[in-house]
Amino acid sequence: MRAVLCHAFGPPESLTLEDVDAPVPKPGEVLVDVHAAALNFPDVLMIEGKYQSQPPFPFAPGGELSGTVAALGEGVTDLQLGQAVFGGVGSGAFVEQAAIAANRLRVKPDSMTFAQAAGISTTYGTSYHALKQRAALQPGETLLVLGAAGGVGLAAVELGKAMGARVIAAASNDEKLAVARAAGADELINYADGELKDKVKALTDGKGADVIYDPVGGDLFDQCMRCINWNGRVLVIGFTGGYIPKVPINLILLKGCQVVGVFYGSFSAREPAVNEENFGQVLRWFETGTLKPLVGARYPMEEYAAALRCLSERRAIGKVVLEIRP
Ligand SMILES: NC(=O)c1ccc[n+]([C@@H]2O[C@H](COP(=O)([O-])OP(=O)(O)OC[C@H]3O[C@@H](n4cnc5c(N)ncnc54)[C@H](OP(=O)(O)O)[C@@H]3O)[C@@H](O)[C@H]2O)c1
């Protein structure tokens, strides 16, 4: 089978597409014929050695996938041969076949394509956990989402609306904002000119947003701390903006606000039952059409470097997917 492998940290072009032996599922695992692998920004960080956890070399990048069950390891009774499945795997999705712990997989809804299903675990899982458990977002509250057309950002826009919030989508260009509007955003802010704080205050009677979802960090984080409402919650999601900002703790005091960390990988490992409950709700919202996962770009397996560049060069809209079995 073919696999995209990382033998040493470097740019996307340093990865190689190779023939390797197909894995054999261990007890509790399932062999999956991969149809689609979805990309997340951590894939970019992982191949460059900038992510918080690193698999040993050589590893295949790719945090999530969809496909069909090709073989069952010993003891797996809740999945069947040929069943369509999807799941988050951390890394290892850029392959034609993957051996995956059965408890990481869910049955793919019939209404979803393989490309859509490949990309829903991390984005919706992260954003729902962030808004529900970490922010306790309430109906009628104002939610500001940065990077609102990216993977986790667009999911946060849709989920914020599903939870009854007024959603302000913020992004770096009008094309991205149009996508956020189509996903249900009530208000739009283009922050390309660097002015975020004043625009948020203008849309909130000078009060600021109740909850801010920030996957960007960098300079924008400082502005978030200045446009958070009294009793507000600033969600620390990620740092695509390039650097990890420092928090001026006097602002936390003055605003009576909270700065709240979100680490979905750790949450799903520590609190699997709550994660399962969350995902049950997310799947119900998919069934009713409340959530509509957007695949913004598809690449054939051979074009893995171009797919990764789409994220690293800030061009991704919704999910970027590698089609392994188109
Ligand atoms: N905490 C967690 O548990 C968790 C889980 C999953 C992902 N994350 C993090 O969430 C962040 C977003 O991940 P994602 O997969 O949604 O990524 P994505 O689809 O590439 O979206 C990232 C967004 O960041 C913005 N951005 C600002 N500066 C950028 C730059 N220099 N390069 C690329 N994008 C830039 C872009 O929006 P604009 O152009 O509109 O600014 C883009 O839409 C990452 O930092 C990731 O590590 C965290």
XYZ file of C-alpha atoms and ligand atoms in Angstrom:
374
model
C 0.000 0.000 0.000
C 1.067 3.612 -0.411
C 1.756 5.974 2.458
C 2.907 9.592 2.723
C 5.784 9.499 5.198
C 7.713 12.016 7.270
C 11.293 10.823 7.943
C 12.607 14.139 9.304
C 11.100 17.512 10.226
C 10.712 19.837 7.261
C 8.301 21.502 4.838
C 5.517 19.572 3.044
C 7.819 18.928 0.070
C 10.185 16.920 2.285
C 7.534 14.197 2.757
C 7.700 11.137 0.490
C 5.041 8.899 -1.076
C 6.228 5.307 -0.619
C 5.135 1.670 -0.917
C 5.064 0.039 2.503
C 3.618 -3.157 3.990
C -0.047 -2.957 4.926
C -0.567 -2.944 8.722
C -2.123 -5.923 10.489
C -4.802 -4.972 13.049
C -3.915 -5.877 16.641
C -6.584 -6.993 19.150
C -9.136 -4.199 19.497
C -8.120 -2.621 16.176
C -9.737 -2.416 12.773
C -8.053 -2.295 9.368
C -9.562 0.558 7.365
C -9.362 1.056 3.597
C -8.943 4.822 3.708
C -11.142 6.791 1.295
C -10.394 10.322 2.491
C -8.007 11.974 4.948
C -8.848 15.440 6.252
C -6.210 18.015 7.123
C -5.904 20.158 10.232
C -3.395 22.871 11.051
C -1.645 20.579 13.570
C -0.593 18.371 10.599
C 1.445 21.314 9.313
C 2.979 21.889 12.747
C 3.712 18.176 13.265
C 5.806 17.703 10.115
C 7.804 20.809 11.045
C 8.448 19.599 14.614
C 6.393 22.445 16.108
C 3.491 20.466 17.595
C 3.090 19.583 21.262
C 3.112 15.819 20.609
C 5.199 14.019 17.997
C 4.907 10.433 16.744
C 8.227 8.596 16.219
C 9.808 8.694 12.703
C 8.811 7.675 10.158
C 5.179 8.664 10.552
C 2.326 9.430 8.191
C 0.699 12.811 8.860
C -3.054 13.267 8.862
C -5.210 13.552 11.962
C -8.526 12.190 10.715
C -9.988 9.939 8.063
C -12.934 8.034 6.655
C -13.070 4.691 4.873
C -14.435 1.162 4.965
C -13.655 -1.672 7.360
C -11.349 -4.179 5.597
C -10.491 -6.489 8.529
C -11.376 -6.845 12.202
C -8.797 -7.410 14.923
C -9.456 -9.891 17.694
C -12.227 -8.838 20.052
C -13.860 -6.225 17.832
C -17.581 -6.941 17.790
C -19.288 -3.582 17.262
C -18.092 -2.956 13.677
C -18.569 -5.073 10.555
C -16.590 -5.790 7.402
C -17.416 -3.295 4.654
C -18.976 -0.766 7.051
C -18.260 2.896 6.289
C -16.545 4.596 9.236
C -14.769 7.810 10.187
C -12.676 9.065 13.079
C -9.893 11.159 14.540
C -6.559 9.346 14.711
C -4.074 12.051 15.761
C -1.678 11.134 12.943
C -1.344 8.384 10.347
C -4.237 9.161 7.988
C -2.252 9.831 4.776
C -2.188 6.108 3.927
C -4.168 3.651 1.817
C -4.773 1.364 4.797
C -4.636 2.125 8.520
C -4.965 -0.070 11.619
C -7.012 1.951 14.108
C -8.380 1.267 17.590
C -12.058 0.443 17.054
C -13.088 2.852 19.807
C -11.745 5.775 17.758
C -14.129 5.038 14.891
C -17.787 5.866 14.385
C -20.183 4.642 11.691
C -20.423 7.165 8.844
C -23.880 8.710 8.425
C -25.378 7.728 5.038
C -26.145 11.371 4.313
C -22.437 12.305 4.342
C -19.802 11.804 1.694
C -16.500 10.185 2.683
C -14.824 13.570 2.154
C -17.228 15.304 4.556
C -17.078 12.568 7.188
C -13.268 12.543 7.152
C -13.196 16.112 8.431
C -15.788 16.355 11.182
C -14.142 14.696 14.202
C -11.548 17.311 15.149
C -13.324 20.486 14.075
C -16.771 19.888 15.536
C -15.354 17.894 18.455
C -13.034 20.747 19.429
C -15.481 23.567 18.865
C -18.424 21.955 20.646
C -16.266 21.042 23.647
C -14.910 24.603 23.683
C -18.327 26.283 23.523
C -20.221 23.839 25.735
C -17.883 22.686 28.509
C -15.221 25.412 28.491
C -17.288 28.555 27.746
C -20.762 27.388 28.843
C -22.124 29.501 25.974
C -25.733 30.565 26.661
C -28.544 31.344 24.197
C -28.618 35.081 23.479
C -24.930 35.616 24.290
C -22.628 37.148 21.703
C -19.927 34.843 20.348
C -16.966 36.260 18.409
C -15.157 33.685 16.236
C -11.721 34.460 14.778
C -10.456 32.581 11.714
C -14.148 32.029 11.076
C -13.817 30.292 7.682
C -11.080 27.863 8.773
C -11.667 24.307 9.969
C -12.388 24.792 13.677
C -13.582 28.391 13.148
C -16.356 27.538 10.694
C -17.517 24.713 12.968
C -17.628 27.226 15.852
C -19.795 29.594 13.777
C -22.304 26.834 12.985
C -22.296 25.457 16.529
C -22.666 28.927 18.041
C -25.807 29.457 15.983
C -27.114 25.989 16.861
C -26.631 26.865 20.556
C -28.635 30.069 20.174
C -25.852 32.662 20.267
C -25.519 35.816 18.209
C -22.399 35.075 16.156
C -19.867 37.651 14.961
C -17.565 36.009 12.402
C -14.134 37.585 11.938
C -11.640 36.712 9.205
C -8.921 38.197 7.021
C -10.789 38.625 3.731
C -14.265 39.029 2.290
C -14.318 35.651 0.529
C -13.829 33.935 3.886
C -16.472 36.161 5.491
C -19.008 35.231 2.794
C -18.477 31.563 3.716
C -19.033 32.370 7.396
C -22.205 34.283 6.504
C -23.492 31.281 4.535
C -22.817 29.143 7.634
C -25.139 31.402 9.646
C -22.994 34.241 11.060
C -25.083 37.267 12.087
C -22.323 39.888 11.792
C -19.033 40.010 9.899
C -15.700 41.669 10.687
C -12.753 41.828 8.304
C -9.652 42.173 10.537
C -7.136 42.533 7.701
C -6.616 46.169 8.700
C -5.694 45.112 12.237
C -8.721 46.814 13.790
C -10.719 44.169 15.585
C -11.417 45.620 19.011
C -13.265 48.764 17.868
C -15.361 46.831 15.341
C -16.462 44.341 18.001
C -17.355 47.142 20.405
C -19.351 48.919 17.682
C -21.449 45.769 17.193
C -22.022 45.196 20.923
C -23.049 48.652 22.245
C -19.522 49.120 23.523
C -19.702 46.050 25.799
C -17.659 43.509 23.856
C -18.360 39.840 23.131
C -19.446 37.409 25.869
C -17.391 34.557 24.440
C -14.398 34.816 22.097
C -13.178 31.756 20.170
C -9.553 32.361 19.182
C -7.663 29.831 17.022
C -5.305 32.575 15.725
C -3.510 34.136 18.713
C -0.666 36.501 17.793
C -1.495 40.226 17.813
C -5.228 39.564 17.585
C -5.279 37.955 21.023
C -4.354 41.242 22.680
C -7.315 42.883 20.955
C -9.581 40.060 22.095
C -8.611 40.833 25.689
C -9.756 44.415 25.078
C -13.156 43.573 23.569
C -14.342 40.874 25.960
C -17.466 41.697 27.958
C -17.705 41.704 31.759
C -17.984 38.030 32.853
C -16.758 37.027 29.378
C -14.735 33.936 28.420
C -11.798 34.051 25.987
C -11.180 30.580 24.578
C -7.542 29.774 23.792
C -7.744 27.396 20.827
C -4.527 27.800 18.833
C -1.832 30.016 17.405
C -1.966 30.025 13.612
C -1.005 33.718 13.757
C 2.568 32.628 14.337
C 3.361 33.268 17.993
C 1.987 32.492 21.425
C 0.836 35.766 22.994
C 1.268 36.726 26.658
C -1.824 37.556 28.740
C -1.834 40.967 30.481
C -3.375 39.710 33.719
C -4.480 43.199 34.782
C -7.045 42.965 31.946
C -8.407 39.717 33.394
C -8.931 41.606 36.668
C -10.409 44.733 35.112
C -12.787 42.856 32.793
C -13.833 40.268 35.366
C -13.275 37.781 32.553
C -11.815 34.297 32.190
C -9.113 33.114 29.801
C -9.970 29.470 29.236
C -7.718 26.784 27.749
C -9.121 24.222 25.328
C -7.281 20.959 24.563
C -9.611 18.629 22.711
C -7.166 15.715 22.416
C -6.672 15.619 26.166
C -10.376 16.158 26.908
C -11.462 13.276 24.650
C -8.913 10.953 26.309
C -9.733 12.024 29.886
C -13.503 12.349 29.531
C -14.547 9.876 26.820
C -18.140 9.610 28.035
C -18.703 13.374 27.857
C -17.009 13.472 24.456
C -19.344 10.701 23.255
C -22.346 12.633 24.529
C -21.101 15.768 22.754
C -20.616 13.923 19.500
C -24.077 12.375 19.762
C -25.516 15.908 19.756
C -23.272 16.941 16.868
C -24.426 13.938 14.816
C -28.081 14.784 15.525
C -27.439 18.306 14.234
C -25.906 16.817 11.073
C -29.007 14.650 10.589
C -31.356 17.625 10.885
C -29.219 19.742 8.546
C -28.396 22.259 11.323
C -24.691 21.563 10.696
C -23.412 21.302 7.122
C -19.722 20.315 6.934
C -17.993 22.235 4.135
C -15.212 20.638 2.101
C -13.465 23.635 0.575
C -10.723 21.828 -1.355
C -9.911 18.279 -2.461
C -6.525 16.982 -3.588
C -5.493 13.574 -4.947
C -3.161 11.606 -2.653
C -0.096 12.466 -4.768
C -0.676 16.184 -4.136
C -0.237 15.952 -0.359
C 2.260 18.838 -0.339
C -0.146 21.194 -2.131
C -2.892 20.196 0.320
C -0.692 20.993 3.336
C 0.388 24.280 1.724
C -3.259 25.287 1.398
C -3.381 25.433 5.207
C 0.109 26.768 5.877
C -0.386 29.564 3.314
C -3.685 30.638 4.905
C -5.840 29.678 1.922
C -7.951 26.926 3.504
C -11.708 27.424 3.620
C -13.697 24.829 5.554
C -11.949 21.467 5.321
C -9.107 20.472 3.006
C -9.296 16.796 2.084
C -6.850 14.325 0.553
C -8.753 11.835 -1.594
C -7.037 8.497 -1.069
C -9.661 6.373 -2.909
C -11.592 8.926 -4.995
N -7.094 23.434 21.193
C -7.444 22.356 20.524
O -7.862 21.340 21.092
C -7.352 22.393 19.027
C -7.923 21.395 18.240
C -7.829 21.528 16.847
C -7.158 22.602 16.291
N -6.586 23.523 17.124
C -5.865 24.673 16.605
O -6.767 25.504 15.927
C -6.048 26.259 14.972
C -6.770 26.211 13.653
O -6.733 24.896 13.136
P -7.529 24.525 11.793
O -7.219 23.126 11.495
O -8.923 24.984 11.898
O -6.735 25.448 10.749
P -7.216 26.208 9.407
O -8.381 25.504 8.820
O -5.994 26.374 8.595
O -7.711 27.620 9.955
C -6.832 28.462 10.604
C -7.272 29.894 10.448
O -6.267 30.707 11.096
C -6.193 31.955 10.448
N -4.786 32.363 10.296
C -4.263 33.510 10.772
N -2.959 33.596 10.475
C -2.642 32.482 9.793
C -1.440 32.017 9.202
N -0.295 32.711 9.276
N -1.450 30.832 8.571
C -2.580 30.086 8.503
N -3.773 30.486 9.046
C -3.799 31.678 9.680
C -6.865 31.807 9.095
O -7.996 32.681 9.090
P -7.880 34.191 8.586
O -7.105 34.196 7.308
O -9.288 34.570 8.411
O -7.162 34.916 9.697
C -7.343 30.360 9.018
O -8.653 30.254 8.504
C -4.635 25.682 14.942
O -3.773 26.502 15.716
C -4.789 24.354 15.596
O -3.592 23.903 16.201
C -6.683 23.435 18.464
